[in-house]
C-alpha cells in the first residue's frame, strides 16, 4: 500500500486468451475463403483501387454489399482533389450508402483491397457493418492485430482475410510505393 492507496489490481491473461479463442472461431485468417460469387466484389474493389491510383491517390478500393448487390463504392481520396486524411476507401464507401439502408447495416459486408486501418475498422464497426473481407494484409497499419484485444461488446465481427491472391498482393505493393512517393 502506497500513501494509503490499495495495491494495483493484477491483470490476468486468462480473459484475453478466452476472447482470442472465441475470435478464432468467429473469423477466418490466412486462408479465408469466400462463398461462390463473392470474388466479384473484391474484383470491383480492385477496379476502384486502380481508379484511385490513376487519380493520384493510394490504390485502395472498397465496396459495401447487401443482399448480394453492391450498394456503395469508395476509393481512396486522401491526396486528390484536396488532401484530407480521413478519405479512405472504406469511409468513402460508408458515406455513399443510401440512408434508407442503414437499418440493415448488420447485414452488410465491406470488401476492401487492403486490410482496413484502425480508423476504418472503427467506422465500419460503429456504423454496424458486421462482416469485413479484405484481399491483402497491411502489417504496418492494419487493424487485425488489435482484434484479440477488443472489448467484449465488440465481439461478433467477422474479419475475413487476407485472401492472398496475386492481384491483392500487387495492389499492396503499389500502396507501399504510393505512400513512399507521397511521404
PDB file of C-alpha atoms in Angstrom:
ATOM      1  CA  UNK A   1       0.000   0.000   0.000  1.00  0.00           C
ATOM      2  CA  UNK A   2       1.459   3.345  -1.076  1.00  0.00           C
ATOM      3  CA  UNK A   3       0.143   6.540   0.537  1.00  0.00           C
ATOM      4  CA  UNK A   4      -2.989   4.787   1.759  1.00  0.00           C
ATOM      5  CA  UNK A   5      -3.954   3.505  -1.695  1.00  0.00           C
ATOM      6  CA  UNK A   6      -4.661  -0.167  -2.296  1.00  0.00           C
ATOM      7  CA  UNK A   7      -2.170  -2.027  -4.491  1.00  0.00           C
ATOM      8  CA  UNK A   8      -2.935  -2.050  -8.211  1.00  0.00           C
ATOM      9  CA  UNK A   9      -5.063  -4.962  -9.360  1.00  0.00           C
ATOM     10  CA  UNK A  10      -3.126  -7.626 -11.211  1.00  0.00           C
ATOM     11  CA  UNK A  11      -4.346  -8.308 -14.684  1.00  0.00           C
ATOM     12  CA  UNK A  12      -4.509 -11.857 -15.855  1.00  0.00           C
ATOM     13  CA  UNK A  13      -4.252 -13.109 -19.379  1.00  0.00           C
ATOM     14  CA  UNK A  14      -6.987 -15.677 -18.845  1.00  0.00           C
ATOM     15  CA  UNK A  15      -9.740 -13.365 -20.127  1.00  0.00           C
ATOM     16  CA  UNK A  16      -7.674 -12.274 -23.117  1.00  0.00           C
ATOM     17  CA  UNK A  17      -6.879 -15.878 -24.004  1.00  0.00           C
ATOM     18  CA  UNK A  18     -10.538 -16.856 -23.736  1.00  0.00           C
ATOM     19  CA  UNK A  19     -11.509 -13.977 -26.010  1.00  0.00           C
ATOM     20  CA  UNK A  20      -8.796 -14.893 -28.531  1.00  0.00           C
ATOM     21  CA  UNK A  21     -10.164 -18.463 -28.647  1.00  0.00           C
ATOM     22  CA  UNK A  22     -13.656 -17.060 -29.195  1.00  0.00           C
ATOM     23  CA  UNK A  23     -12.433 -14.897 -32.070  1.00  0.00           C
ATOM     24  CA  UNK A  24     -10.591 -17.748 -33.740  1.00  0.00           C
ATOM     25  CA  UNK A  25     -13.951 -19.444 -34.108  1.00  0.00           C
ATOM     26  CA  UNK A  26     -15.578 -16.280 -35.497  1.00  0.00           C
ATOM     27  CA  UNK A  27     -13.124 -15.184 -38.169  1.00  0.00           C
ATOM     28  CA  UNK A  28     -11.008 -16.664 -40.885  1.00  0.00           C
ATOM     29  CA  UNK A  29      -7.370 -15.649 -41.004  1.00  0.00           C
ATOM     30  CA  UNK A  30      -4.777 -16.523 -43.581  1.00  0.00           C
ATOM     31  CA  UNK A  31      -6.574 -18.838 -45.971  1.00  0.00           C
ATOM     32  CA  UNK A  32     -10.048 -17.374 -45.577  1.00  0.00           C
ATOM     33  CA  UNK A  33     -12.487 -18.463 -48.228  1.00  0.00           C
ATOM     34  CA  UNK A  34     -15.357 -16.727 -49.920  1.00  0.00           C
ATOM     35  CA  UNK A  35     -18.719 -18.062 -50.906  1.00  0.00           C
ATOM     36  CA  UNK A  36     -19.316 -18.538 -54.640  1.00  0.00           C
ATOM     37  CA  UNK A  37     -19.700 -15.204 -56.416  1.00  0.00           C
ATOM     38  CA  UNK A  38     -18.114 -13.102 -53.671  1.00  0.00           C
ATOM     39  CA  UNK A  39     -14.814 -12.780 -55.514  1.00  0.00           C
ATOM     40  CA  UNK A  40     -16.582 -10.411 -57.955  1.00  0.00           C
ATOM     41  CA  UNK A  41     -16.938  -7.875 -55.138  1.00  0.00           C
ATOM     42  CA  UNK A  42     -13.211  -7.989 -54.418  1.00  0.00           C
ATOM     43  CA  UNK A  43     -12.520  -7.600 -58.147  1.00  0.00           C
ATOM     44  CA  UNK A  44     -14.742  -4.493 -58.199  1.00  0.00           C
ATOM     45  CA  UNK A  45     -12.843  -3.125 -55.197  1.00  0.00           C
ATOM     46  CA  UNK A  46      -9.643  -3.741 -57.175  1.00  0.00           C
ATOM     47  CA  UNK A  47     -11.022  -1.755 -60.114  1.00  0.00           C
ATOM     48  CA  UNK A  48     -11.827   1.117 -57.758  1.00  0.00           C
ATOM     49  CA  UNK A  49      -8.277   0.913 -56.382  1.00  0.00           C
ATOM     50  CA  UNK A  50      -6.869   1.324 -59.879  1.00  0.00           C
ATOM     51  CA  UNK A  51      -9.175   4.331 -60.442  1.00  0.00           C
ATOM     52  CA  UNK A  52      -7.834   5.866 -57.227  1.00  0.00           C
ATOM     53  CA  UNK A  53      -4.272   5.320 -58.423  1.00  0.00           C
ATOM     54  CA  UNK A  54      -4.998   6.937 -61.783  1.00  0.00           C
ATOM     55  CA  UNK A  55      -6.398   9.953 -59.908  1.00  0.00           C
ATOM     56  CA  UNK A  56      -3.136  10.298 -57.961  1.00  0.00           C
ATOM     57  CA  UNK A  57      -4.216   8.625 -54.732  1.00  0.00           C
ATOM     58  CA  UNK A  58      -3.203   5.497 -52.842  1.00  0.00           C
ATOM     59  CA  UNK A  59      -4.618   2.451 -54.712  1.00  0.00           C
ATOM     60  CA  UNK A  60      -7.244   1.168 -52.285  1.00  0.00           C
ATOM     61  CA  UNK A  61     -10.866   0.414 -53.157  1.00  0.00           C
ATOM     62  CA  UNK A  62     -13.859  -0.726 -51.154  1.00  0.00           C
ATOM     63  CA  UNK A  63     -17.446  -1.813 -51.787  1.00  0.00           C
ATOM     64  CA  UNK A  64     -20.366  -2.294 -49.405  1.00  0.00           C
ATOM     65  CA  UNK A  65     -22.672  -5.183 -50.291  1.00  0.00           C
ATOM     66  CA  UNK A  66     -26.190  -6.008 -49.107  1.00  0.00           C
ATOM     67  CA  UNK A  67     -28.239  -8.988 -50.317  1.00  0.00           C
ATOM     68  CA  UNK A  68     -25.663  -9.876 -52.954  1.00  0.00           C
ATOM     69  CA  UNK A  69     -25.592  -6.485 -54.645  1.00  0.00           C
ATOM     70  CA  UNK A  70     -23.258  -3.520 -54.350  1.00  0.00           C
ATOM     71  CA  UNK A  71     -24.999  -0.647 -52.544  1.00  0.00           C
ATOM     72  CA  UNK A  72     -21.989   1.679 -52.188  1.00  0.00           C
ATOM     73  CA  UNK A  73     -18.464   2.085 -53.526  1.00  0.00           C
ATOM     74  CA  UNK A  74     -15.480   4.057 -52.351  1.00  0.00           C
ATOM     75  CA  UNK A  75     -11.932   4.661 -53.424  1.00  0.00           C
ATOM     76  CA  UNK A  76      -9.097   6.307 -51.604  1.00  0.00           C
ATOM     77  CA  UNK A  77      -9.140  10.101 -51.987  1.00  0.00           C
ATOM     78  CA  UNK A  78      -6.591  11.177 -49.371  1.00  0.00           C
ATOM     79  CA  UNK A  79      -4.347  13.211 -51.721  1.00  0.00           C
ATOM     80  CA  UNK A  80      -6.621  14.390 -54.528  1.00  0.00           C
ATOM     81  CA  UNK A  81      -8.613  16.515 -55.190  1.00  0.00           C
ATOM     82  CA  UNK A  82      -7.710  18.018 -51.789  1.00  0.00           C
ATOM     83  CA  UNK A  83      -5.509  16.459 -49.120  1.00  0.00           C
ATOM     84  CA  UNK A  84      -7.846  15.011 -46.484  1.00  0.00           C
ATOM     85  CA  UNK A  85      -6.517  12.271 -44.177  1.00  0.00           C
ATOM     86  CA  UNK A  86      -9.977  10.819 -43.495  1.00  0.00           C
ATOM     87  CA  UNK A  87     -10.934   9.998 -47.074  1.00  0.00           C
ATOM     88  CA  UNK A  88     -10.007   6.329 -47.011  1.00  0.00           C
ATOM     89  CA  UNK A  89     -11.802   3.940 -49.347  1.00  0.00           C
ATOM     90  CA  UNK A  90     -13.905   2.386 -46.569  1.00  0.00           C
ATOM     91  CA  UNK A  91     -15.077   5.721 -45.179  1.00  0.00           C
ATOM     92  CA  UNK A  92     -15.921   6.947 -48.674  1.00  0.00           C
ATOM     93  CA  UNK A  93     -17.976   3.798 -49.245  1.00  0.00           C
ATOM     94  CA  UNK A  94     -19.791   4.330 -45.940  1.00  0.00           C
ATOM     95  CA  UNK A  95     -20.660   7.892 -46.985  1.00  0.00           C
ATOM     96  CA  UNK A  96     -22.197   6.540 -50.195  1.00  0.00           C
ATOM     97  CA  UNK A  97     -24.597   4.085 -48.514  1.00  0.00           C
ATOM     98  CA  UNK A  98     -28.195   5.264 -49.086  1.00  0.00           C
ATOM     99  CA  UNK A  99     -29.878   6.461 -45.881  1.00  0.00           C
ATOM    100  CA  UNK A 100     -32.806   4.067 -46.201  1.00  0.00           C
ATOM    101  CA  UNK A 101     -30.450   1.049 -45.955  1.00  0.00           C
ATOM    102  CA  UNK A 102     -28.833   1.909 -42.608  1.00  0.00           C
ATOM    103  CA  UNK A 103     -31.500  -0.016 -40.698  1.00  0.00           C
ATOM    104  CA  UNK A 104     -29.992  -3.160 -42.256  1.00  0.00           C
ATOM    105  CA  UNK A 105     -26.331  -2.294 -41.577  1.00  0.00           C
ATOM    106  CA  UNK A 106     -25.716  -5.521 -39.642  1.00  0.00           C
ATOM    107  CA  UNK A 107     -26.429  -7.474 -42.837  1.00  0.00           C
ATOM    108  CA  UNK A 108     -23.862  -5.529 -44.876  1.00  0.00           C
ATOM    109  CA  UNK A 109     -20.402  -6.727 -45.877  1.00  0.00           C
ATOM    110  CA  UNK A 110     -17.446  -4.479 -46.657  1.00  0.00           C
ATOM    111  CA  UNK A 111     -14.992  -5.780 -49.275  1.00  0.00           C
ATOM    112  CA  UNK A 112     -11.671  -3.944 -49.396  1.00  0.00           C
ATOM    113  CA  UNK A 113      -8.485  -4.499 -51.351  1.00  0.00           C
ATOM    114  CA  UNK A 114      -6.342  -3.859 -48.264  1.00  0.00           C
ATOM    115  CA  UNK A 115      -6.846  -4.700 -44.595  1.00  0.00           C
ATOM    116  CA  UNK A 116      -8.730  -1.762 -43.039  1.00  0.00           C
ATOM    117  CA  UNK A 117      -6.770   0.528 -40.758  1.00  0.00           C
ATOM    118  CA  UNK A 118      -7.843   1.196 -37.192  1.00  0.00           C
ATOM    119  CA  UNK A 119      -9.872   4.259 -38.181  1.00  0.00           C
ATOM    120  CA  UNK A 120     -11.733   2.425 -40.939  1.00  0.00           C
ATOM    121  CA  UNK A 121     -12.354  -0.618 -38.757  1.00  0.00           C
ATOM    122  CA  UNK A 122     -13.854   1.618 -36.060  1.00  0.00           C
ATOM    123  CA  UNK A 123     -16.021   3.429 -38.628  1.00  0.00           C
ATOM    124  CA  UNK A 124     -17.288   0.142 -40.040  1.00  0.00           C
ATOM    125  CA  UNK A 125     -17.970  -1.241 -36.575  1.00  0.00           C
ATOM    126  CA  UNK A 126     -19.793   1.813 -35.256  1.00  0.00           C
ATOM    127  CA  UNK A 127     -21.855   2.028 -38.441  1.00  0.00           C
ATOM    128  CA  UNK A 128     -22.942  -1.546 -37.729  1.00  0.00           C
ATOM    129  CA  UNK A 129     -21.191  -3.434 -40.541  1.00  0.00           C
ATOM    130  CA  UNK A 130     -20.529  -6.899 -39.097  1.00  0.00           C
ATOM    131  CA  UNK A 131     -18.545  -8.578 -41.883  1.00  0.00           C
ATOM    132  CA  UNK A 132     -15.258  -7.294 -43.299  1.00  0.00           C
ATOM    133  CA  UNK A 133     -13.437  -9.081 -46.132  1.00  0.00           C
ATOM    134  CA  UNK A 134     -10.062  -7.940 -47.437  1.00  0.00           C
ATOM    135  CA  UNK A 135      -7.620  -9.105 -50.072  1.00  0.00           C
ATOM    136  CA  UNK A 136      -4.179  -8.213 -48.693  1.00  0.00           C
ATOM    137  CA  UNK A 137      -2.834  -7.678 -45.196  1.00  0.00           C
ATOM    138  CA  UNK A 138      -1.385  -4.369 -44.058  1.00  0.00           C
ATOM    139  CA  UNK A 139       1.173  -5.344 -41.426  1.00  0.00           C
ATOM    140  CA  UNK A 140       2.214  -1.752 -40.748  1.00  0.00           C
ATOM    141  CA  UNK A 141      -1.254  -0.225 -40.429  1.00  0.00           C
ATOM    142  CA  UNK A 142      -3.993  -2.843 -40.418  1.00  0.00           C
ATOM    143  CA  UNK A 143      -6.413  -3.293 -37.533  1.00  0.00           C
ATOM    144  CA  UNK A 144      -6.095  -7.098 -37.496  1.00  0.00           C
ATOM    145  CA  UNK A 145      -3.566  -7.349 -34.648  1.00  0.00           C
ATOM    146  CA  UNK A 146      -5.930  -5.372 -32.398  1.00  0.00           C
ATOM    147  CA  UNK A 147      -8.899  -7.701 -32.793  1.00  0.00           C
ATOM    148  CA  UNK A 148      -7.924 -10.094 -29.971  1.00  0.00           C
ATOM    149  CA  UNK A 149      -7.764  -7.105 -27.604  1.00  0.00           C
ATOM    150  CA  UNK A 150     -11.176  -5.653 -28.422  1.00  0.00           C
ATOM    151  CA  UNK A 151     -13.599  -5.112 -25.543  1.00  0.00           C
ATOM    152  CA  UNK A 152     -16.335  -7.683 -25.002  1.00  0.00           C
ATOM    153  CA  UNK A 153     -19.043  -5.522 -26.589  1.00  0.00           C
ATOM    154  CA  UNK A 154     -17.251  -5.565 -29.966  1.00  0.00           C
ATOM    155  CA  UNK A 155     -17.478  -9.326 -30.362  1.00  0.00           C
ATOM    156  CA  UNK A 156     -19.114 -10.846 -33.381  1.00  0.00           C
ATOM    157  CA  UNK A 157     -17.181  -9.057 -36.121  1.00  0.00           C
ATOM    158  CA  UNK A 158     -16.342 -11.386 -38.983  1.00  0.00           C
ATOM    159  CA  UNK A 159     -12.803 -10.448 -40.087  1.00  0.00           C
ATOM    160  CA  UNK A 160     -12.019 -12.458 -43.228  1.00  0.00           C
ATOM    161  CA  UNK A 161      -8.638 -12.202 -44.852  1.00  0.00           C
ATOM    162  CA  UNK A 162      -6.082 -11.825 -46.124  1.00  0.00           C
ATOM    163  CA  UNK A 163      -7.295 -13.855 -49.046  1.00  0.00           C
ATOM    164  CA  UNK A 164      -3.855 -13.620 -50.613  1.00  0.00           C
ATOM    165  CA  UNK A 165      -4.476 -13.608 -54.342  1.00  0.00           C
ATOM    166  CA  UNK A 166      -1.824 -12.141 -56.644  1.00  0.00           C
ATOM    167  CA  UNK A 167      -3.863  -9.040 -57.507  1.00  0.00           C
ATOM    168  CA  UNK A 168      -4.242  -8.134 -53.830  1.00  0.00           C
ATOM    169  CA  UNK A 169      -0.529  -8.553 -53.182  1.00  0.00           C
ATOM    170  CA  UNK A 170       0.303  -6.429 -56.233  1.00  0.00           C
ATOM    171  CA  UNK A 171      -2.041  -3.676 -55.029  1.00  0.00           C
ATOM    172  CA  UNK A 172      -0.475  -3.843 -51.545  1.00  0.00           C
ATOM    173  CA  UNK A 173       2.955  -3.294 -53.102  1.00  0.00           C
ATOM    174  CA  UNK A 174       1.591  -0.357 -55.095  1.00  0.00           C
ATOM    175  CA  UNK A 175       0.173   1.106 -51.869  1.00  0.00           C
ATOM    176  CA  UNK A 176       3.650   0.964 -50.314  1.00  0.00           C
ATOM    177  CA  UNK A 177       5.187   2.688 -53.338  1.00  0.00           C
ATOM    178  CA  UNK A 178       2.479   5.351 -53.360  1.00  0.00           C
ATOM    179  CA  UNK A 179       2.904   6.085 -49.674  1.00  0.00           C
ATOM    180  CA  UNK A 180       6.664   6.402 -50.101  1.00  0.00           C
ATOM    181  CA  UNK A 181       6.200   8.835 -53.022  1.00  0.00           C
ATOM    182  CA  UNK A 182       3.704  10.988 -51.116  1.00  0.00           C
ATOM    183  CA  UNK A 183       5.559  10.972 -47.787  1.00  0.00           C
TER     184      UNK A 183
END
